[in-house]
Tab-separated table of C-alpha atoms and ligand atoms in Angstrom:
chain	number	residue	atom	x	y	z
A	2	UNK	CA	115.747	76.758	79.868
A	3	UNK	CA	112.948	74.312	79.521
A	4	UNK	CA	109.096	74.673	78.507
A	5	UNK	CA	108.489	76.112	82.260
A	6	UNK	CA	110.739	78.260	83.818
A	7	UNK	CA	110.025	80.645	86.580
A	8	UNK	CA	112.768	83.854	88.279
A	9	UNK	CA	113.182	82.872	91.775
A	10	UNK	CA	115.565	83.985	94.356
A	11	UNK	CA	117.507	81.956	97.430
A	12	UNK	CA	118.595	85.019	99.246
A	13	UNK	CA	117.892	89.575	98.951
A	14	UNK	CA	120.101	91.557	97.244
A	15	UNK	CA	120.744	93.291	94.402
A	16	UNK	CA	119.557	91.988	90.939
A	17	UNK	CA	121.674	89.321	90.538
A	18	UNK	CA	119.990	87.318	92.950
A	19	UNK	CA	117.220	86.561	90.587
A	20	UNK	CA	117.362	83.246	88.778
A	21	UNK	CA	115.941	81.368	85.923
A	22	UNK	CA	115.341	77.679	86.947
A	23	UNK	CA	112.901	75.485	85.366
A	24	UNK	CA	110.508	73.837	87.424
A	25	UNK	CA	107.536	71.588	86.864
A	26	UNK	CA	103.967	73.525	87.041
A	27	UNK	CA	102.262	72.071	90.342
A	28	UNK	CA	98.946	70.582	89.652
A	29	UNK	CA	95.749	72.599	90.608
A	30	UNK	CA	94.641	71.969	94.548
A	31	UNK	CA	91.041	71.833	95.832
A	32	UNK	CA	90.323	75.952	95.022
A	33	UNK	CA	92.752	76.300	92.633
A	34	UNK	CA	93.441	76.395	89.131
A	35	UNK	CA	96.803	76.243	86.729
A	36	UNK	CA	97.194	78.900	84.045
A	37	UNK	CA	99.651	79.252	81.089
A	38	UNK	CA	100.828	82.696	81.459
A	39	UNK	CA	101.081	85.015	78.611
A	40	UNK	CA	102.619	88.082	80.832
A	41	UNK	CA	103.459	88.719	84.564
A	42	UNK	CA	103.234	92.677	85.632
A	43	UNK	CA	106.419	94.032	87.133
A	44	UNK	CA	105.186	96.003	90.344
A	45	UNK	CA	107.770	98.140	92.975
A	46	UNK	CA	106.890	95.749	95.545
A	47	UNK	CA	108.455	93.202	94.062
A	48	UNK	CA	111.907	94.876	94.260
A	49	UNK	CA	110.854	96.006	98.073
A	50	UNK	CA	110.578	91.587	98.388
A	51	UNK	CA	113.836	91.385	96.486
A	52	UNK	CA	116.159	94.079	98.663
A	53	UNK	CA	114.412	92.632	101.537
A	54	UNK	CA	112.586	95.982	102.566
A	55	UNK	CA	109.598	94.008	102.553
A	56	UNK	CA	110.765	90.305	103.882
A	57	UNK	CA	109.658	86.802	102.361
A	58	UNK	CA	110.231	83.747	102.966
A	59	UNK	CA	113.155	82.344	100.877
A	60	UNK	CA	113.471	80.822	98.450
A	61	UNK	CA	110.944	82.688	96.962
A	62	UNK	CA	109.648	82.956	93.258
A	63	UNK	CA	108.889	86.486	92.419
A	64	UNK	CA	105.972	88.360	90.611
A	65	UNK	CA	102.705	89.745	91.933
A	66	UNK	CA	100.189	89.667	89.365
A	67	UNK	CA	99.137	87.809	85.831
A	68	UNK	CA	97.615	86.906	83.292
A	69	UNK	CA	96.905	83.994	80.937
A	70	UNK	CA	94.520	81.178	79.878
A	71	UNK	CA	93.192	78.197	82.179
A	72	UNK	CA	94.684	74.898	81.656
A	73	UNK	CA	92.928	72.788	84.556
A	74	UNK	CA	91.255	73.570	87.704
A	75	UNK	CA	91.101	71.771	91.172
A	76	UNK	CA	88.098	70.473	92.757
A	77	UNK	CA	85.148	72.892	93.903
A	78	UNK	CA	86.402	75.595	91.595
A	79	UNK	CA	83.521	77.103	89.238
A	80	UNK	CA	84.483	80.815	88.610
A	81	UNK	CA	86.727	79.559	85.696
A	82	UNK	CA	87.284	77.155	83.219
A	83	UNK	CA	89.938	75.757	81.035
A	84	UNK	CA	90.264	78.126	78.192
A	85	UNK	CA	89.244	81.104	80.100
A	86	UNK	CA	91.270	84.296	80.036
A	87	UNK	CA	91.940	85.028	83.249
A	88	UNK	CA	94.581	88.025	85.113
A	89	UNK	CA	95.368	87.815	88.887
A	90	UNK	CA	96.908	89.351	91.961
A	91	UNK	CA	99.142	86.480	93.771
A	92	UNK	CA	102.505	85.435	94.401
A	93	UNK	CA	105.131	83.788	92.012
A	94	UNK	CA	103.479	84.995	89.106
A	95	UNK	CA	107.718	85.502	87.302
A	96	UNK	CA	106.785	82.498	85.388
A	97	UNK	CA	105.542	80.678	82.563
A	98	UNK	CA	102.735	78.922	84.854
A	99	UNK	CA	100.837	79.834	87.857
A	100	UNK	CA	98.899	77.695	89.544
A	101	UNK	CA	97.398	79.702	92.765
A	102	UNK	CA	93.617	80.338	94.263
A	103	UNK	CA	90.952	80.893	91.613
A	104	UNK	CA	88.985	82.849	93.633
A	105	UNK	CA	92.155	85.504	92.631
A	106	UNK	CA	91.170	85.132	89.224
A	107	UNK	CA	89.113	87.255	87.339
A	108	UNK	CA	87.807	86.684	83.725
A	109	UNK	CA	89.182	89.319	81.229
A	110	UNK	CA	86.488	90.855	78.937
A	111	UNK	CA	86.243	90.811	75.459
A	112	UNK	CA	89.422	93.664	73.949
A	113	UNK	CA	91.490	93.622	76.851
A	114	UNK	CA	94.267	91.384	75.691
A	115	UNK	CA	95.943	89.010	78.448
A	116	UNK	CA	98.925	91.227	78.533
A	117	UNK	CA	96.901	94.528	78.882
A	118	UNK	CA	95.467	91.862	81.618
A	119	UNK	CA	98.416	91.607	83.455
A	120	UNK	CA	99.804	95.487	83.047
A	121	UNK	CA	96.834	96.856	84.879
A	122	UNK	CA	95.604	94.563	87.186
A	123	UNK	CA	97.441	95.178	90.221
A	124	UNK	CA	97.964	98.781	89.300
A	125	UNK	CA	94.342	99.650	88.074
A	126	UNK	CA	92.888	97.899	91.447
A	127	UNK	CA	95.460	99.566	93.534
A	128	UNK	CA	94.187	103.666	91.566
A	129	UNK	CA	90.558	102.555	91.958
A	130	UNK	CA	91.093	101.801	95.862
A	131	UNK	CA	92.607	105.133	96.047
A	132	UNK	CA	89.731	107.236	94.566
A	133	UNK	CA	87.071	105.333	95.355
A	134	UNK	CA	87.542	103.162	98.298
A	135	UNK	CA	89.356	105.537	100.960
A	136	UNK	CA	88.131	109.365	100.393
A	137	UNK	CA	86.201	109.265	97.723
A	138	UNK	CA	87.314	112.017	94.865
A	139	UNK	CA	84.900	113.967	93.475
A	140	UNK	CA	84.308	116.854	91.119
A	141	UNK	CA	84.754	119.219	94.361
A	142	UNK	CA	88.658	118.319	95.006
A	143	UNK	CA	91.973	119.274	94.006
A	144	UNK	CA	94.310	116.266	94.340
A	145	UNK	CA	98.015	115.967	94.487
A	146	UNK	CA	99.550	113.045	92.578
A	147	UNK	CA	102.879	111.832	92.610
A	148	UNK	CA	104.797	109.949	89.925
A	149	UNK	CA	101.792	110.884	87.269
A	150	UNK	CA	102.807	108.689	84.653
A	151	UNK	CA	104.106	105.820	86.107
A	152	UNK	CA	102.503	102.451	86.613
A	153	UNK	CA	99.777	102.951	89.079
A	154	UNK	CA	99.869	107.042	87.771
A	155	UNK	CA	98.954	106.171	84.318
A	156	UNK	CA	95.319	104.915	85.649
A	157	UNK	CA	95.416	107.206	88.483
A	158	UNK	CA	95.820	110.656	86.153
A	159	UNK	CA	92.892	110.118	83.988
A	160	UNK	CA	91.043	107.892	86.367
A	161	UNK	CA	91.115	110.836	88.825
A	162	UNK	CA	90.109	113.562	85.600
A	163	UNK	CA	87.737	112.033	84.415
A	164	UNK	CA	86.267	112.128	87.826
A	165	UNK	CA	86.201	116.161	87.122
A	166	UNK	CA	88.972	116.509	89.617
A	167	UNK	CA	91.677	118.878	89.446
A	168	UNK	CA	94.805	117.194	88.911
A	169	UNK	CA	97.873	118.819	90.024
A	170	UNK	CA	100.908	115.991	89.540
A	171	UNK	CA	104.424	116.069	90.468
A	172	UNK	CA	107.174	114.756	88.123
A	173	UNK	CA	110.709	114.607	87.544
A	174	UNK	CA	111.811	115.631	83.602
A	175	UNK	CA	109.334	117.715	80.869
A	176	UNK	CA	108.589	115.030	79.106
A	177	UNK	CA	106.713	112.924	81.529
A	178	UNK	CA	105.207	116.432	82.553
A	179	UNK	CA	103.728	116.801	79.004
A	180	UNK	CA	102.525	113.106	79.199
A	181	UNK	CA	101.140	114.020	82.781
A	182	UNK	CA	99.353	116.526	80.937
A	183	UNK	CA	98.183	114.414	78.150
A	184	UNK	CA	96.511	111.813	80.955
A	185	UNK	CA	94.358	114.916	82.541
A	186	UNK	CA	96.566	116.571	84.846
A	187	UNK	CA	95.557	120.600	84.776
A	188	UNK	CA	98.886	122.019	86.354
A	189	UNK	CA	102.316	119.944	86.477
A	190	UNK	CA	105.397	120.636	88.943
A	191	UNK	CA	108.338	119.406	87.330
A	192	UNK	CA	111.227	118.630	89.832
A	193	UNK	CA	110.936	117.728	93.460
A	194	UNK	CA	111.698	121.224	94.792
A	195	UNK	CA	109.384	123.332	96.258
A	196	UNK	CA	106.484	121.442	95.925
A	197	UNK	CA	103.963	122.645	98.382
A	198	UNK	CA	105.119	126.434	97.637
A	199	UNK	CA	104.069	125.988	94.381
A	200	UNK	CA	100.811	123.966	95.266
A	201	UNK	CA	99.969	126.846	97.075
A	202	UNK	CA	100.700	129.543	94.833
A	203	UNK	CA	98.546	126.766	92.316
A	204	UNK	CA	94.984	126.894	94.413
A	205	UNK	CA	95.275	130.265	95.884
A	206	UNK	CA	96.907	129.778	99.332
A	207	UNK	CA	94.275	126.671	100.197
A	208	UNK	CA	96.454	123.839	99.374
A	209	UNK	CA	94.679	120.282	98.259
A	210	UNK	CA	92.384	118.134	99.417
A	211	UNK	CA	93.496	115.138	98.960
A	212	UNK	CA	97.601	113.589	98.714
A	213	UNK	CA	98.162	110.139	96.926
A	214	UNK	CA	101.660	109.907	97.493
A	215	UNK	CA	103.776	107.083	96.272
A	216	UNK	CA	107.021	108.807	96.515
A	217	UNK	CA	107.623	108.529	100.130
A	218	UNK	CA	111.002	109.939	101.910
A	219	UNK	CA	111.609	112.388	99.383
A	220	UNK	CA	107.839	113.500	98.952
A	221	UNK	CA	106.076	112.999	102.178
A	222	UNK	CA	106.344	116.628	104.058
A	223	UNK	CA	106.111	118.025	100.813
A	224	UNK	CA	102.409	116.667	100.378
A	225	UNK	CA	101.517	116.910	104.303
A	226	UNK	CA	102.680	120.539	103.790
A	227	UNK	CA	100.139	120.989	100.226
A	228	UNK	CA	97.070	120.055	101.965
A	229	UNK	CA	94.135	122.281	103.141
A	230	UNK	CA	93.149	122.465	106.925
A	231	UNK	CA	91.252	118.414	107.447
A	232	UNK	CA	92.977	117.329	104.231
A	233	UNK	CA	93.722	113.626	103.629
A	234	UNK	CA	97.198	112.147	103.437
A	235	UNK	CA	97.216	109.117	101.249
A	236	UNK	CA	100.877	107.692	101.456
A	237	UNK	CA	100.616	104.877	99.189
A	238	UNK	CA	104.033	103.982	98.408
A	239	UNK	CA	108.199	104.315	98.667
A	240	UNK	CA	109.419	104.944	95.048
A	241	UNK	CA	112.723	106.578	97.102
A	242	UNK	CA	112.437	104.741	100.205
A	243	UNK	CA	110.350	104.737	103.620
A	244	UNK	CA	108.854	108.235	104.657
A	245	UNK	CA	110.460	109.045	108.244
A	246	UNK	CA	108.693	108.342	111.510
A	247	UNK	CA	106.440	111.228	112.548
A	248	UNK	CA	104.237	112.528	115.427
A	249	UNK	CA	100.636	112.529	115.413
A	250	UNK	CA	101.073	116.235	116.630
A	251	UNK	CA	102.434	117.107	112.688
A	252	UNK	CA	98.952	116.088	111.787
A	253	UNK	CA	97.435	118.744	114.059
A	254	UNK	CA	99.921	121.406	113.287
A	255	UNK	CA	98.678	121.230	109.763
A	256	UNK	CA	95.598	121.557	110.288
A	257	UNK	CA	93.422	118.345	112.011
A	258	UNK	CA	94.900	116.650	108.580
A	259	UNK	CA	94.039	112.649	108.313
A	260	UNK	CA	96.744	110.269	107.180
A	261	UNK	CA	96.753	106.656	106.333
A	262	UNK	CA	98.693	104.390	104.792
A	263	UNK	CA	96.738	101.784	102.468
A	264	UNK	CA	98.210	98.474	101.002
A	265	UNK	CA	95.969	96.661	98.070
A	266	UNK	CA	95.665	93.526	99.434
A	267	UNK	CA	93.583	95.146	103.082
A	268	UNK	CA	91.112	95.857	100.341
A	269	UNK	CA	91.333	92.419	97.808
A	270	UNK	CA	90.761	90.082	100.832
A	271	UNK	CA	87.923	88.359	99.485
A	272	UNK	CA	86.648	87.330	96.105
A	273	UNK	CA	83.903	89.885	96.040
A	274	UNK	CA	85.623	92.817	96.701
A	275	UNK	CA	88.434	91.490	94.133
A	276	UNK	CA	85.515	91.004	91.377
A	277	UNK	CA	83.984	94.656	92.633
A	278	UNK	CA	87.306	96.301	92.036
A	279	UNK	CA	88.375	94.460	88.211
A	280	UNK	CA	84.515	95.310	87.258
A	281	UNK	CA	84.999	99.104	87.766
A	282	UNK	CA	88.812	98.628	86.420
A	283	UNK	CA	87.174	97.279	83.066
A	284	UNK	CA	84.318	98.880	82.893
A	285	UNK	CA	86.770	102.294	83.071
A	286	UNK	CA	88.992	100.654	80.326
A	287	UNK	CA	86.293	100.100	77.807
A	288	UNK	CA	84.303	103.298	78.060
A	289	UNK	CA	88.336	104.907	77.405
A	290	UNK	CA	88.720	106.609	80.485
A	291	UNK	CA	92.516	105.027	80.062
A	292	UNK	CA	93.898	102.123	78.811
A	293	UNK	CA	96.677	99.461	79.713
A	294	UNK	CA	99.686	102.196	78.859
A	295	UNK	CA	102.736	99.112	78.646
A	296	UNK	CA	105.541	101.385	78.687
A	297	UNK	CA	108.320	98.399	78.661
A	298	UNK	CA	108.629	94.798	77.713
A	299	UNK	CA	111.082	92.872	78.589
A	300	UNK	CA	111.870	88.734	78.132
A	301	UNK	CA	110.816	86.445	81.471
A	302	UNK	CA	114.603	85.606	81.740
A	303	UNK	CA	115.598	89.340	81.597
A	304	UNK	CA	113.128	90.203	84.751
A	305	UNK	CA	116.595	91.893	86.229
A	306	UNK	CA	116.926	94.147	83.487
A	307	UNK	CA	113.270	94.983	84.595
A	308	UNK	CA	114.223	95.720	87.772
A	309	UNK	CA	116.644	97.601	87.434
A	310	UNK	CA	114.971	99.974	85.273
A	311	UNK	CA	111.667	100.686	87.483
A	312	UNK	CA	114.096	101.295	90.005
A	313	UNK	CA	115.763	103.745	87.921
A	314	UNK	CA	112.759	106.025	88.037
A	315	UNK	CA	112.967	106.860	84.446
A	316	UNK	CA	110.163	104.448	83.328
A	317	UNK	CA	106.862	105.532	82.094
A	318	UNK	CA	103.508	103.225	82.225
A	319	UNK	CA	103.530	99.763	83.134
A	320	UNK	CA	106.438	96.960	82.286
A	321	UNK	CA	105.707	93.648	81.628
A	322	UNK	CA	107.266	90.285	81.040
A	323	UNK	CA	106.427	87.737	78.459
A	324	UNK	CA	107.667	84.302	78.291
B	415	NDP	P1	106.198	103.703	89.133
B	415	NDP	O1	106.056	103.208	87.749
B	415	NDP	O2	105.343	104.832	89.591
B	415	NDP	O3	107.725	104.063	89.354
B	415	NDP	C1	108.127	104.853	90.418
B	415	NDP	C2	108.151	106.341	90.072
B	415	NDP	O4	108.389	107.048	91.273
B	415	NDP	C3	109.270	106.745	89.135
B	415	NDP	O5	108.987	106.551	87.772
B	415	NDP	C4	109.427	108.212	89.497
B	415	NDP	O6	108.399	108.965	88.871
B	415	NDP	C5	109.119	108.230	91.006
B	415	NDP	N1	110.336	108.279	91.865
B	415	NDP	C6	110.659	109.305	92.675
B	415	NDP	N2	111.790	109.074	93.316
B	415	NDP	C7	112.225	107.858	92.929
B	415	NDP	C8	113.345	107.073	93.271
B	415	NDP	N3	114.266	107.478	94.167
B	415	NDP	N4	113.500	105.866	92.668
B	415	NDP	C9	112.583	105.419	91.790
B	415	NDP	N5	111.480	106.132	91.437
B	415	NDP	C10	111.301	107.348	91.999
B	415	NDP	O7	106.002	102.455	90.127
B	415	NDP	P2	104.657	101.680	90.470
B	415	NDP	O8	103.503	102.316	89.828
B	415	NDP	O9	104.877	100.221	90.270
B	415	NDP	O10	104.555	101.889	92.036
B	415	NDP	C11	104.604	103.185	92.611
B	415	NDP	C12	104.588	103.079	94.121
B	415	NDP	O11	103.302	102.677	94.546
B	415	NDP	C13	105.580	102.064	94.686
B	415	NDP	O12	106.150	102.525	95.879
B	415	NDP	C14	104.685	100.883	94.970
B	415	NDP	O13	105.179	100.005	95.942
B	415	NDP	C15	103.418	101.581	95.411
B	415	NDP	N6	102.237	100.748	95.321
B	415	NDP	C16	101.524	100.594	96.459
B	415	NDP	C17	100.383	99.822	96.488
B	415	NDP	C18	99.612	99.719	97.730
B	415	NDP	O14	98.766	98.840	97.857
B	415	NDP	N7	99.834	100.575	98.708
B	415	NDP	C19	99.967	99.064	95.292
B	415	NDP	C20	100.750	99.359	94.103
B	415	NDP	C21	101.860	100.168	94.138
B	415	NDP	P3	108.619	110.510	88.417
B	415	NDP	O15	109.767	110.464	87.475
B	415	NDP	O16	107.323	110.852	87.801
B	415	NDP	O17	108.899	111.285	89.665
C-alpha cells in the first residue's frame, strides 16, 4: 500500500469485491479542488452501489462523503483554500485523497473535528431534509422513527426532540432502546412486531403524524398503518431491502395519507442549498442539540469489515474510516 490508496471495486458482490489499490491523486480541474482526507463516512448506500441494488458504473471507487484539509484548487474556485477544513457529499470519497467539485465542499467550523466532519455530513443533511425540508415537524406532531440510533437516527432523535416533538422510535434490542431514549425519544417499541398496534395504543387510537421510515420491506405497512387520517409517509430508506410495490388506493384506505420517497441529493443540487443545509447541521451541533455520535472506526483498508457490520444491523451511530 502506498502514500494514496483508495477501496474500489471491478464488479457487485459481496464484500470481497472491494479492493485496496493505490492510485495517484488526480490534479484539481477548473471547479475543483484536491483534499487530503482525514476520514470518509460509511453510508448504507454505499453497500446498495456495492450489491448492485443501486447500479454504478464499474469500476467504481466507493464512499459518499468526507472530510479533510485542502491541498490545491483548480481554476475559478474561491469557496476554499489550501489549508481549509473542508467535509463533502461526492463520490469515491474510500480514499486517502479526493479531488471532486468544490462547490460540494463546505468549510467545517471551529470544534467540529474533520472526522466528526465526515460522520455527520451526509447523515446530518439527510435528518435536516427530513424535518425541515419535506413536512416540516413541529411542536404539534407525534413522529414515528425507525432505526433511532443509527447513523442518520442519531441526528434525527434529538434533532426531531428538540423540535418539542414527540418521538416514538422503533428498535430492535433494549439497549439501543435505552440509547433511543437517551437521544429524546418519549416512548420506544422494541422489536419489529406489532408496531402500529402499539403506536396506537401509544397516542390514544390517532396514530402519528408523520413516518420517517428507513427500514423499508420489513417496516413499511407497519408505519402506513401508524399514521393518523392525511398523515405523511416519509420512506427514506431500505435497511432490510426495497418496500413492495403498492397501490395508490392503500393511501386512500388509510385515510387520504401522503407518501413520498426523498433521496438527499434531489435536495443538495446546488451549492446554496448544500451551504443552507451544513449551516443548520452546525449551527444544531454547536448549540448541543446532538453531536457527531462515531459509533465505529475502522482502518481505510478494512472498509469490508465496515460493511459488513452496518449491514449487520447491530451498529449504533455513525462508522467511519481513517487512513
Ligand atoms: P443505520 O446506521 O441506520 O443502519 C441501519 C439500521 O436499520 C440498523 O442498525 C437497524 O436498526 C435497522 N435495520 C432493520 N432491519 C435491518 C436489516 N435487515 N439489515 C440491516 N439493518 C436493519 O444506517 P444509515 O443511517 O446509514 O442509513 C439508514 C437508511 O437510510 C439506509 O437505508 C440508507 O440508505 C437511508 N438513507 C437515505 C437517504 C436518502 O437520501 N433518502 C440518505 C441517507 C440514508 P435497529 O436495530 O434500530 O432496528
Amino acid at each position: 500500500m502506498g502514500e494514496a490508496y483508495r477501496i474500489i471495486m471491478h464488479e457487485t458482490g459481496t464484500t470481497d469485491v472491494l479492493k485496496v489499490e493505490d492510485f495517484t491523486p488526480r490534479a484539481p480541474g477548473p471547479g475543483e479542488a484536491l483534499v487530503k482526507q482525514a476520514a470518509s463516512g460509511v453510508n448504507f448506500i454505499d453497500t446498495y452501489f456495492r450489491t448492485g441494488l443501486y447500479p454504478v458504473k464499474l469500476p467504481f471507487v466507493q464512499g459518499s462523503e468526507g472530510a479533510g484539509t485542502v491541498e490545491a484548487v483548480g481554476e475559478g474556485v474561491t469557496n476554499v483554500k489550501p489549508g481549509d477544513r473542508v467535509a463533502y457529499l461526492g463520490a469515491g470519497t474510500y480514499a486517502t485523497h479526493s479531488t471532486g467539485p468544490a462547490g460540494t465542499m463546505v468549510k467545517l467550523p471551529d470544534g467540529i473535528s474533520e472526522e466528526e466532519g465526515a460522520a455527520v455530513l451526509l447523515k446530518g443533511l439527510t435528518a435536516w431534509m427530513l424535518l425541515f425540508e419535506i413536512r416540516p415537524v413541529t411542536d404539534h406532531d407525534t413522529v414515528l422513527i425507525w432505526a433511532p440510533v443509527g447513523g442518520v437516527g442519531s441526528v434525527l432523535t434529538p434533532w426531531a426532540a428538540s423540535l418539542g416533538a414527540r418521538v416514538i422510535a422503533v428498535t430492535s434490542t433494549p439497549e439501543k432502546a435505552a440509547k433511543a431514549k437517551s437521544l429524546g425519544a418519549s416512548d420506544v417499541i422494541v422489536g419489529y412486531d406489532d408496531v402500529a398496534k402499539q403506536v396506537r395504543e401509544l397516542t390514544g387510537g390517532k396514530g402519528v403524524d408523520v413516518a420517517l421510515d428507513s427500514v423499508g420491506k420489513r417496516s413499511f405497512e407497519a408505519s402506513l398503518s401508524s399514521l393518523k387520517k392525511r398523515g405523511w409517509m416519509i420512506s427514506y430508506g431500505n435497511a432490510s431491502g426495497a418496500a413492495d410495490p403498492m397501490p395508490p388506493g392503500r393511501l386512500a384506505a388509510g385515510g387520504s395519507l401522503i407518501l413520498t420517497r426523498p433521496t438527499l441529493f434531489n435536495f443538495m443540487d446546488t451549492p446554496e442549498s448544500l451551504a443552507r443545509g451544513a449551516r443548520h447541521l452546525f449551527a444544531a451541533m454547536k448549540s448541543g442539540t446532538f453531536g457527531a455520535d462515531i459509533g465505529h472506526r475502522y482502518a481505510l483498508k478494512d472498509a469490508a469489515a465496515a460493511h459488513t457490520a452496518l449491514e449487520s444491523g447491530k451498529t449504533s451511530g455513525a462508522i467511519v474510516l481513517t487512513p
